[in-house]
Amino acid sequence: MKIAIIGGDGTGPEVAAEGVKVLKSIAKIEGFADQLDLTELDWGGDRYLKTGEALPADGLDQLRQFDAILLGAVGHPDVAPGILERKLLLDLRFGLDQYINLRPVKLFPGVETPLKDKGPDDIDFVVVRENTEDLYCGAGGFMHKGTPNEVATQTAIYTRKGCERCIRYAFEYTQKRNNPKGKKLTLVAKTNVLTTGHDLWWRTFNEVAADYPDVEIDYNHVDACCMWIVKNPEFYDVIVTTNMFGDIITDLSGIIQGGMGVAAGGNINPEPGGVSMFEPMGGSAPKYTGTGKINPIATINAVSMMLEQLGQSAAAERVMSAIMYVTDTKMKSQSAGKMGYTTSEIGDLVLDALA
Ligand code: IPM
Ligand code: MN
């Protein structure tokens, strides 16, 4: 089990360290410590400022040698926005063909949600976001740049292959998740306005659905979905959506599950031999660097997702139970600086719970 650890920028390395601590501990408990092979890579903003490269030229090839990647955070205050995001996140997603962005939205016990009268039974769904196409392809251009007549285009690209593999993954995932409330997959798009690209998604969704007769299907326009996520999150089991809309609704969903201190995601290449990357959703929060104020639960949640993807389901569940025990019984809040403990103390609490 070869795992690359990219701490990244700001508070990323601190939370990644807590993830590593939990990973080492669960490997001992579940008896796979001898197989665990961790490599820390110092890629990120500091490296970019020193060398002009956020990652080495053969970075992608290096990563292909691993079974999975744990990423802390990307974003450095001295590097212009867009550079590190492209190099360290988007290029990896595209280069390793991590075509699924998986975002479980689960309110852990003891965690506060801004939604009135909603609890852990109501907030428990999963967003499957396409992760390689759409507006993220970088297709577009300028005409008359810098003049009053300037025109800029930014083109969304959707392919049959791209949407079909994502939609199929979502159906398989819904089947496997086997929600006791019913297996339901909701396509979220905007077919009333995006009448070509999202027509492709709509047709593909309905065609693929025929192969999964046990999964109930539903459709929401993205704007309506944003209302329902806030008003009736219990409507959802699994959502499948495009890259750009998925980016937006997963931040909305992140906040109803208690915020960036708990939310985690996986950039997944589900093909045999595919290398997937797991990350907390919180960002690098540079002003908190070295203060011990950032919640590592999101990173530990990412570790649980990584273990699941690596086929270590028992270990994944055990880490998940430990997280829920700690959020329920120990922590005052999930927000930075208000948790009642430091970053590494929370890592220790999870280790105690595991033991
Ligand atoms: C995310 C992030 C990235 C995205 C940014 C940092 C490029 O917001 O993982 O959701 O837009 O996908
Ligand atoms: Mn985002």
mmCIF file with all atom_site columns, N, CA and C in Angstrom, residues 259-311:
data_model
loop_
_atom_site.group_PDB
_atom_site.id
_atom_site.type_symbol
_atom_site.label_atom_id
_atom_site.label_alt_id
_atom_site.label_comp_id
_atom_site.label_asym_id
_atom_site.label_entity_id
_atom_site.label_seq_id
_atom_site.pdbx_PDB_ins_code
_atom_site.Cartn_x
_atom_site.Cartn_y
_atom_site.Cartn_z
_atom_site.occupancy
_atom_site.B_iso_or_equiv
_atom_site.pdbx_formal_charge
_atom_site.auth_seq_id
_atom_site.auth_comp_id
_atom_site.auth_asym_id
_atom_site.auth_atom_id
_atom_site.pdbx_PDB_model_num
ATOM 1   N N  . GLY A 1 259 ? -19.459 22.211 7.876   1.00 0.00 ? 259 GLY A N  1
ATOM 2   C CA . GLY A 1 259 ? -18.422 23.106 7.384   1.00 0.00 ? 259 GLY A CA 1
ATOM 3   C C  . GLY A 1 259 ? -17.128 22.419 7.002   1.00 0.00 ? 259 GLY A C  1
ATOM 4   N N  . MET A 1 260 ? -16.151 23.269 6.715   1.00 0.00 ? 260 MET A N  1
ATOM 5   C CA . MET A 1 260 ? -14.913 22.801 6.111   1.00 0.00 ? 260 MET A CA 1
ATOM 6   C C  . MET A 1 260 ? -14.043 22.010 7.091   1.00 0.00 ? 260 MET A C  1
ATOM 7   N N  . GLY A 1 261 ? -14.362 22.088 8.359   1.00 0.00 ? 261 GLY A N  1
ATOM 8   C CA . GLY A 1 261 ? -13.597 21.310 9.341   1.00 0.00 ? 261 GLY A CA 1
ATOM 9   C C  . GLY A 1 261 ? -13.902 19.821 9.306   1.00 0.00 ? 261 GLY A C  1
ATOM 10  N N  . VAL A 1 262 ? -14.995 19.456 8.663   1.00 0.00 ? 262 VAL A N  1
ATOM 11  C CA . VAL A 1 262 ? -15.365 18.033 8.630   1.00 0.00 ? 262 VAL A CA 1
ATOM 12  C C  . VAL A 1 262 ? -15.468 17.446 7.222   1.00 0.00 ? 262 VAL A C  1
ATOM 13  N N  . ALA A 1 263 ? -15.693 18.304 6.212   1.00 0.00 ? 263 ALA A N  1
ATOM 14  C CA . ALA A 1 263 ? -16.005 17.808 4.869   1.00 0.00 ? 263 ALA A CA 1
ATOM 15  C C  . ALA A 1 263 ? -14.756 17.306 4.145   1.00 0.00 ? 263 ALA A C  1
ATOM 16  N N  . ALA A 1 264 ? -14.894 16.160 3.497   1.00 0.00 ? 264 ALA A N  1
ATOM 17  C CA . ALA A 1 264 ? -13.767 15.586 2.749   1.00 0.00 ? 264 ALA A CA 1
ATOM 18  C C  . ALA A 1 264 ? -14.240 15.146 1.375   1.00 0.00 ? 264 ALA A C  1
ATOM 19  N N  . GLY A 1 265 ? -13.273 14.958 0.481   1.00 0.00 ? 265 GLY A N  1
ATOM 20  C CA . GLY A 1 265 ? -13.629 14.520 -0.862  1.00 0.00 ? 265 GLY A CA 1
ATOM 21  C C  . GLY A 1 265 ? -12.561 13.621 -1.449  1.00 0.00 ? 265 GLY A C  1
ATOM 22  N N  . GLY A 1 266 ? -12.969 12.862 -2.446  1.00 0.00 ? 266 GLY A N  1
ATOM 23  C CA . GLY A 1 266 ? -12.030 11.995 -3.151  1.00 0.00 ? 266 GLY A CA 1
ATOM 24  C C  . GLY A 1 266 ? -12.051 12.312 -4.630  1.00 0.00 ? 266 GLY A C  1
ATOM 25  N N  . ASN A 1 267 ? -10.859 12.407 -5.218  1.00 0.00 ? 267 ASN A N  1
ATOM 26  C CA . ASN A 1 267 ? -10.721 12.516 -6.674  1.00 0.00 ? 267 ASN A CA 1
ATOM 27  C C  . ASN A 1 267 ? -10.370 11.117 -7.138  1.00 0.00 ? 267 ASN A C  1
ATOM 28  N N  . ILE A 1 268 ? -11.334 10.461 -7.780  1.00 0.00 ? 268 ILE A N  1
ATOM 29  C CA . ILE A 1 268 ? -11.205 9.015  -7.934  1.00 0.00 ? 268 ILE A CA 1
ATOM 30  C C  . ILE A 1 268 ? -11.055 8.600  -9.382  1.00 0.00 ? 268 ILE A C  1
ATOM 31  N N  . ASN A 1 269 ? -10.069 7.762  -9.625  1.00 0.00 ? 269 ASN A N  1
ATOM 32  C CA . ASN A 1 269 ? -9.981  7.023  -10.882 1.00 0.00 ? 269 ASN A CA 1
ATOM 33  C C  . ASN A 1 269 ? -10.338 5.583  -10.548 1.00 0.00 ? 269 ASN A C  1
ATOM 34  N N  . PRO A 1 270 ? -11.578 5.182  -10.830 1.00 0.00 ? 270 PRO A N  1
ATOM 35  C CA . PRO A 1 270 ? -12.030 3.860  -10.373 1.00 0.00 ? 270 PRO A CA 1
ATOM 36  C C  . PRO A 1 270 ? -11.541 2.698  -11.244 1.00 0.00 ? 270 PRO A C  1
ATOM 37  N N  . GLU A 1 271 ? -10.801 2.972  -12.293 1.00 0.00 ? 271 GLU A N  1
ATOM 38  C CA . GLU A 1 271 ? -10.338 1.899  -13.182 1.00 0.00 ? 271 GLU A CA 1
ATOM 39  C C  . GLU A 1 271 ? -9.273  1.075  -12.464 1.00 0.00 ? 271 GLU A C  1
ATOM 40  N N  . PRO A 1 272 ? -9.083  -0.194 -12.871 1.00 0.00 ? 272 PRO A N  1
ATOM 41  C CA . PRO A 1 272 ? -8.029  -0.998 -12.239 1.00 0.00 ? 272 PRO A CA 1
ATOM 42  C C  . PRO A 1 272 ? -6.680  -0.298 -12.387 1.00 0.00 ? 272 PRO A C  1
ATOM 43  N N  . GLY A 1 273 ? -5.944  -0.198 -11.281 1.00 0.00 ? 273 GLY A N  1
ATOM 44  C CA . GLY A 1 273 ? -4.642  0.472  -11.322 1.00 0.00 ? 273 GLY A CA 1
ATOM 45  C C  . GLY A 1 273 ? -4.724  1.984  -11.243 1.00 0.00 ? 273 GLY A C  1
ATOM 46  N N  . GLY A 1 274 ? -5.945  2.537  -11.196 1.00 0.00 ? 274 GLY A N  1
ATOM 47  C CA . GLY A 1 274 ? -6.110  3.991  -11.127 1.00 0.00 ? 274 GLY A CA 1
ATOM 48  C C  . GLY A 1 274 ? -5.611  4.532  -9.794  1.00 0.00 ? 274 GLY A C  1
ATOM 49  N N  . VAL A 1 275 ? -5.041  5.736  -9.840  1.00 0.00 ? 275 VAL A N  1
ATOM 50  C CA . VAL A 1 275 ? -4.523  6.357  -8.614  1.00 0.00 ? 275 VAL A CA 1
ATOM 51  C C  . VAL A 1 275 ? -5.488  7.468  -8.190  1.00 0.00 ? 275 VAL A C  1
ATOM 52  N N  . SER A 1 276 ? -6.036  7.342  -7.008  1.00 0.00 ? 276 SER A N  1
ATOM 53  C CA . SER A 1 276 ? -7.014  8.311  -6.523  1.00 0.00 ? 276 SER A CA 1
ATOM 54  C C  . SER A 1 276 ? -6.398  9.202  -5.449  1.00 0.00 ? 276 SER A C  1
ATOM 55  N N  . MET A 1 277 ? -6.986  10.386 -5.290  1.00 0.00 ? 277 MET A N  1
ATOM 56  C CA . MET A 1 277 ? -6.416  11.373 -4.359  1.00 0.00 ? 277 MET A CA 1
ATOM 57  C C  . MET A 1 277 ? -7.509  11.885 -3.417  1.00 0.00 ? 277 MET A C  1
ATOM 58  N N  . PHE A 1 278 ? -7.205  11.900 -2.133  1.00 0.00 ? 278 PHE A N  1
ATOM 59  C CA . PHE A 1 278 ? -8.200  12.251 -1.126  1.00 0.00 ? 278 PHE A CA 1
ATOM 60  C C  . PHE A 1 278 ? -7.773  13.518 -0.397  1.00 0.00 ? 278 PHE A C  1
ATOM 61  N N  . GLU A 1 279 ? -8.743  14.354 -0.065  1.00 0.00 ? 279 GLU A N  1
ATOM 62  C CA . GLU A 1 279 ? -8.390  15.657 0.505   1.00 0.00 ? 279 GLU A CA 1
ATOM 63  C C  . GLU A 1 279 ? -9.493  16.188 1.416   1.00 0.00 ? 279 GLU A C  1
ATOM 64  N N  . PRO A 1 280 ? -9.090  16.947 2.458   1.00 0.00 ? 280 PRO A N  1
ATOM 65  C CA . PRO A 1 280 ? -10.087 17.711 3.204   1.00 0.00 ? 280 PRO A CA 1
ATOM 66  C C  . PRO A 1 280 ? -10.529 18.865 2.311   1.00 0.00 ? 280 PRO A C  1
ATOM 67  N N  . MET A 1 281 ? -11.745 19.375 2.507   1.00 0.00 ? 281 MET A N  1
ATOM 68  C CA . MET A 1 281 ? -12.261 20.414 1.611   1.00 0.00 ? 281 MET A CA 1
ATOM 69  C C  . MET A 1 281 ? -11.826 21.822 2.026   1.00 0.00 ? 281 MET A C  1
ATOM 70  N N  . GLY A 1 282 ? -11.160 21.923 3.174   1.00 0.00 ? 282 GLY A N  1
ATOM 71  C CA . GLY A 1 282 ? -11.018 23.233 3.821   1.00 0.00 ? 282 GLY A CA 1
ATOM 72  C C  . GLY A 1 282 ? -10.109 24.257 3.189   1.00 0.00 ? 282 GLY A C  1
ATOM 73  N N  . GLY A 1 283 ? -9.179  23.902 2.347   1.00 0.00 ? 283 GLY A N  1
ATOM 74  C CA . GLY A 1 283 ? -8.259  24.919 1.842   1.00 0.00 ? 283 GLY A CA 1
ATOM 75  C C  . GLY A 1 283 ? -7.104  25.135 2.800   1.00 0.00 ? 283 GLY A C  1
ATOM 76  N N  . SER A 1 284 ? -6.162  26.014 2.400   1.00 0.00 ? 284 SER A N  1
ATOM 77  C CA . SER A 1 284 ? -4.885  26.093 3.116   1.00 0.00 ? 284 SER A CA 1
ATOM 78  C C  . SER A 1 284 ? -4.912  27.038 4.316   1.00 0.00 ? 284 SER A C  1
ATOM 79  N N  . ALA A 1 285 ? -5.924  27.876 4.433   1.00 0.00 ? 285 ALA A N  1
ATOM 80  C CA . ALA A 1 285 ? -6.099  28.793 5.583   1.00 0.00 ? 285 ALA A CA 1
ATOM 81  C C  . ALA A 1 285 ? -4.762  29.339 6.087   1.00 0.00 ? 285 ALA A C  1
ATOM 82  N N  . PRO A 1 286 ? -3.987  30.054 5.212   1.00 0.00 ? 286 PRO A N  1
ATOM 83  C CA . PRO A 1 286 ? -2.608  30.418 5.557   1.00 0.00 ? 286 PRO A CA 1
ATOM 84  C C  . PRO A 1 286 ? -2.468  31.192 6.865   1.00 0.00 ? 286 PRO A C  1
ATOM 85  N N  . LYS A 1 287 ? -3.478  32.008 7.208   1.00 0.00 ? 287 LYS A N  1
ATOM 86  C CA . LYS A 1 287 ? -3.302  32.829 8.413   1.00 0.00 ? 287 LYS A CA 1
ATOM 87  C C  . LYS A 1 287 ? -3.265  31.977 9.682   1.00 0.00 ? 287 LYS A C  1
ATOM 88  N N  . TYR A 1 288 ? -3.727  30.750 9.601   1.00 0.00 ? 288 TYR A N  1
ATOM 89  C CA . TYR A 1 288 ? -3.711  29.875 10.772  1.00 0.00 ? 288 TYR A CA 1
ATOM 90  C C  . TYR A 1 288 ? -2.478  28.956 10.838  1.00 0.00 ? 288 TYR A C  1
ATOM 91  N N  . THR A 1 289 ? -1.570  29.112 9.853   1.00 0.00 ? 289 THR A N  1
ATOM 92  C CA . THR A 1 289 ? -0.425  28.195 9.797   1.00 0.00 ? 289 THR A CA 1
ATOM 93  C C  . THR A 1 289 ? 0.328   28.153 11.124  1.00 0.00 ? 289 THR A C  1
ATOM 94  N N  . GLY A 1 290 ? 0.535   26.971 11.642  1.00 0.00 ? 290 GLY A N  1
ATOM 95  C CA . GLY A 1 290 ? 1.323   26.805 12.860  1.00 0.00 ? 290 GLY A CA 1
ATOM 96  C C  . GLY A 1 290 ? 0.581   27.119 14.146  1.00 0.00 ? 290 GLY A C  1
ATOM 97  N N  . THR A 1 291 ? -0.703  27.456 14.079  1.00 0.00 ? 291 THR A N  1
ATOM 98  C CA . THR A 1 291 ? -1.434  27.844 15.292  1.00 0.00 ? 291 THR A CA 1
ATOM 99  C C  . THR A 1 291 ? -2.151  26.665 15.950  1.00 0.00 ? 291 THR A C  1
ATOM 100 N N  . GLY A 1 292 ? -2.254  25.545 15.267  1.00 0.00 ? 292 GLY A N  1
ATOM 101 C CA . GLY A 1 292 ? -2.959  24.390 15.841  1.00 0.00 ? 292 GLY A CA 1
ATOM 102 C C  . GLY A 1 292 ? -4.459  24.603 15.946  1.00 0.00 ? 292 GLY A C  1
ATOM 103 N N  . LYS A 1 293 ? -4.995  25.519 15.146  1.00 0.00 ? 293 LYS A N  1
ATOM 104 C CA . LYS A 1 293 ? -6.428  25.851 15.274  1.00 0.00 ? 293 LYS A CA 1
ATOM 105 C C  . LYS A 1 293 ? -7.314  25.131 14.263  1.00 0.00 ? 293 LYS A C  1
ATOM 106 N N  . ILE A 1 294 ? -6.687  24.463 13.295  1.00 0.00 ? 294 ILE A N  1
ATOM 107 C CA . ILE A 1 294 ? -7.492  23.870 12.224  1.00 0.00 ? 294 ILE A CA 1
ATOM 108 C C  . ILE A 1 294 ? -7.952  22.462 12.614  1.00 0.00 ? 294 ILE A C  1
ATOM 109 N N  . ASN A 1 295 ? -9.176  22.186 12.257  1.00 0.00 ? 295 ASN A N  1
ATOM 110 C CA . ASN A 1 295 ? -9.797  20.903 12.598  1.00 0.00 ? 295 ASN A CA 1
ATOM 111 C C  . ASN A 1 295 ? -9.271  19.801 11.660  1.00 0.00 ? 295 ASN A C  1
ATOM 112 N N  . PRO A 1 296 ? -8.658  18.760 12.199  1.00 0.00 ? 296 PRO A N  1
ATOM 113 C CA . PRO A 1 296 ? -8.156  17.699 11.322  1.00 0.00 ? 296 PRO A CA 1
ATOM 114 C C  . PRO A 1 296 ? -9.196  16.622 11.003  1.00 0.00 ? 296 PRO A C  1
ATOM 115 N N  . ILE A 1 297 ? -10.425 16.784 11.528  1.00 0.00 ? 297 ILE A N  1
ATOM 116 C CA . ILE A 1 297 ? -11.444 15.742 11.294  1.00 0.00 ? 297 ILE A CA 1
ATOM 117 C C  . ILE A 1 297 ? -11.681 15.540 9.784   1.00 0.00 ? 297 ILE A C  1
ATOM 118 N N  . ALA A 1 298 ? -11.680 16.651 9.024   1.00 0.00 ? 298 ALA A N  1
ATOM 119 C CA . ALA A 1 298 ? -11.910 16.525 7.575   1.00 0.00 ? 298 ALA A CA 1
ATOM 120 C C  . ALA A 1 298 ? -10.830 15.649 6.936   1.00 0.00 ? 298 ALA A C  1
ATOM 121 N N  . THR A 1 299 ? -9.593  15.829 7.364   1.00 0.00 ? 299 THR A N  1
ATOM 122 C CA . THR A 1 299 ? -8.497  15.037 6.792   1.00 0.00 ? 299 THR A CA 1
ATOM 123 C C  . THR A 1 299 ? -8.616  13.574 7.213   1.00 0.00 ? 299 THR A C  1
ATOM 124 N N  . ILE A 1 300 ? -9.030  13.358 8.453   1.00 0.00 ? 300 ILE A N  1
ATOM 125 C CA . ILE A 1 300 ? -9.176  11.985 8.936   1.00 0.00 ? 300 ILE A CA 1
ATOM 126 C C  . ILE A 1 300 ? -10.350 11.307 8.207   1.00 0.00 ? 300 ILE A C  1
ATOM 127 N N  . ASN A 1 301 ? -11.360 12.102 7.910   1.00 0.00 ? 301 ASN A N  1
ATOM 128 C CA . ASN A 1 301 ? -12.476 11.639 7.084   1.00 0.00 ? 301 ASN A CA 1
ATOM 129 C C  . ASN A 1 301 ? -11.961 11.245 5.687   1.00 0.00 ? 301 ASN A C  1
ATOM 130 N N  . ALA A 1 302 ? -11.053 12.050 5.136   1.00 0.00 ? 302 ALA A N  1
ATOM 131 C CA . ALA A 1 302 ? -10.454 11.729 3.826   1.00 0.00 ? 302 ALA A CA 1
ATOM 132 C C  . ALA A 1 302 ? -9.658  10.421 3.921   1.00 0.00 ? 302 ALA A C  1
ATOM 133 N N  . VAL A 1 303 ? -9.008  10.198 5.045   1.00 0.00 ? 303 VAL A N  1
ATOM 134 C CA . VAL A 1 303 ? -8.254  8.950  5.240   1.00 0.00 ? 303 VAL A CA 1
ATOM 135 C C  . VAL A 1 303 ? -9.211  7.757  5.236   1.00 0.00 ? 303 VAL A C  1
ATOM 136 N N  . SER A 1 304 ? -10.356 7.923  5.880   1.00 0.00 ? 304 SER A N  1
ATOM 137 C CA . SER A 1 304 ? -11.350 6.844  5.883   1.00 0.00 ? 304 SER A CA 1
ATOM 138 C C  . SER A 1 304 ? -11.812 6.545  4.450   1.00 0.00 ? 304 SER A C  1
ATOM 139 N N  . MET A 1 305 ? -12.052 7.592  3.686   1.00 0.00 ? 305 MET A N  1
ATOM 140 C CA . MET A 1 305 ? -12.467 7.392  2.281   1.00 0.00 ? 305 MET A CA 1
ATOM 141 C C  . MET A 1 305 ? -11.372 6.679  1.486   1.00 0.00 ? 305 MET A C  1
ATOM 142 N N  . MET A 1 306 ? -10.129 7.046  1.759   1.00 0.00 ? 306 MET A N  1
ATOM 143 C CA . MET A 1 306 ? -9.002  6.438  1.044   1.00 0.00 ? 306 MET A CA 1
ATOM 144 C C  . MET A 1 306 ? -8.906  4.954  1.367   1.00 0.00 ? 306 MET A C  1
ATOM 145 N N  . LEU A 1 307 ? -9.090  4.607  2.641   1.00 0.00 ? 307 LEU A N  1
ATOM 146 C CA . LEU A 1 307 ? -9.023  3.202  3.049   1.00 0.00 ? 307 LEU A CA 1
ATOM 147 C C  . LEU A 1 307 ? -10.124 2.396  2.348   1.00 0.00 ? 307 LEU A C  1
ATOM 148 N N  . GLU A 1 308 ? -11.297 2.996  2.254   1.00 0.00 ? 308 GLU A N  1
ATOM 149 C CA . GLU A 1 308 ? -12.416 2.328  1.563   1.00 0.00 ? 308 GLU A CA 1
ATOM 150 C C  . GLU A 1 308 ? -12.036 2.053  0.100   1.00 0.00 ? 308 GLU A C  1
ATOM 151 N N  . GLN A 1 309 ? -11.474 3.076  -0.540  1.00 0.00 ? 309 GLN A N  1
ATOM 152 C CA . GLN A 1 309 ? -11.099 2.930  -1.953  1.00 0.00 ? 309 GLN A CA 1
ATOM 153 C C  . GLN A 1 309 ? -10.008 1.868  -2.131  1.00 0.00 ? 309 GLN A C  1
ATOM 154 N N  . LEU A 1 310 ? -9.143  1.730  -1.115  1.00 0.00 ? 310 LEU A N  1
ATOM 155 C CA . LEU A 1 310 ? -8.048  0.754  -1.193  1.00 0.00 ? 310 LEU A CA 1
ATOM 156 C C  . LEU A 1 310 ? -8.513  -0.654 -0.810  1.00 0.00 ? 310 LEU A C  1
ATOM 157 N N  . GLY A 1 311 ? -9.811  -0.795 -0.556  1.00 0.00 ? 311 GLY A N  1
ATOM 158 C CA . GLY A 1 311 ? -10.346 -2.114 -0.243  1.00 0.00 ? 311 GLY A CA 1
ATOM 159 C C  . GLY A 1 311 ? -10.249 -2.491 1.226   1.00 0.00 ? 311 GLY A C  1
#
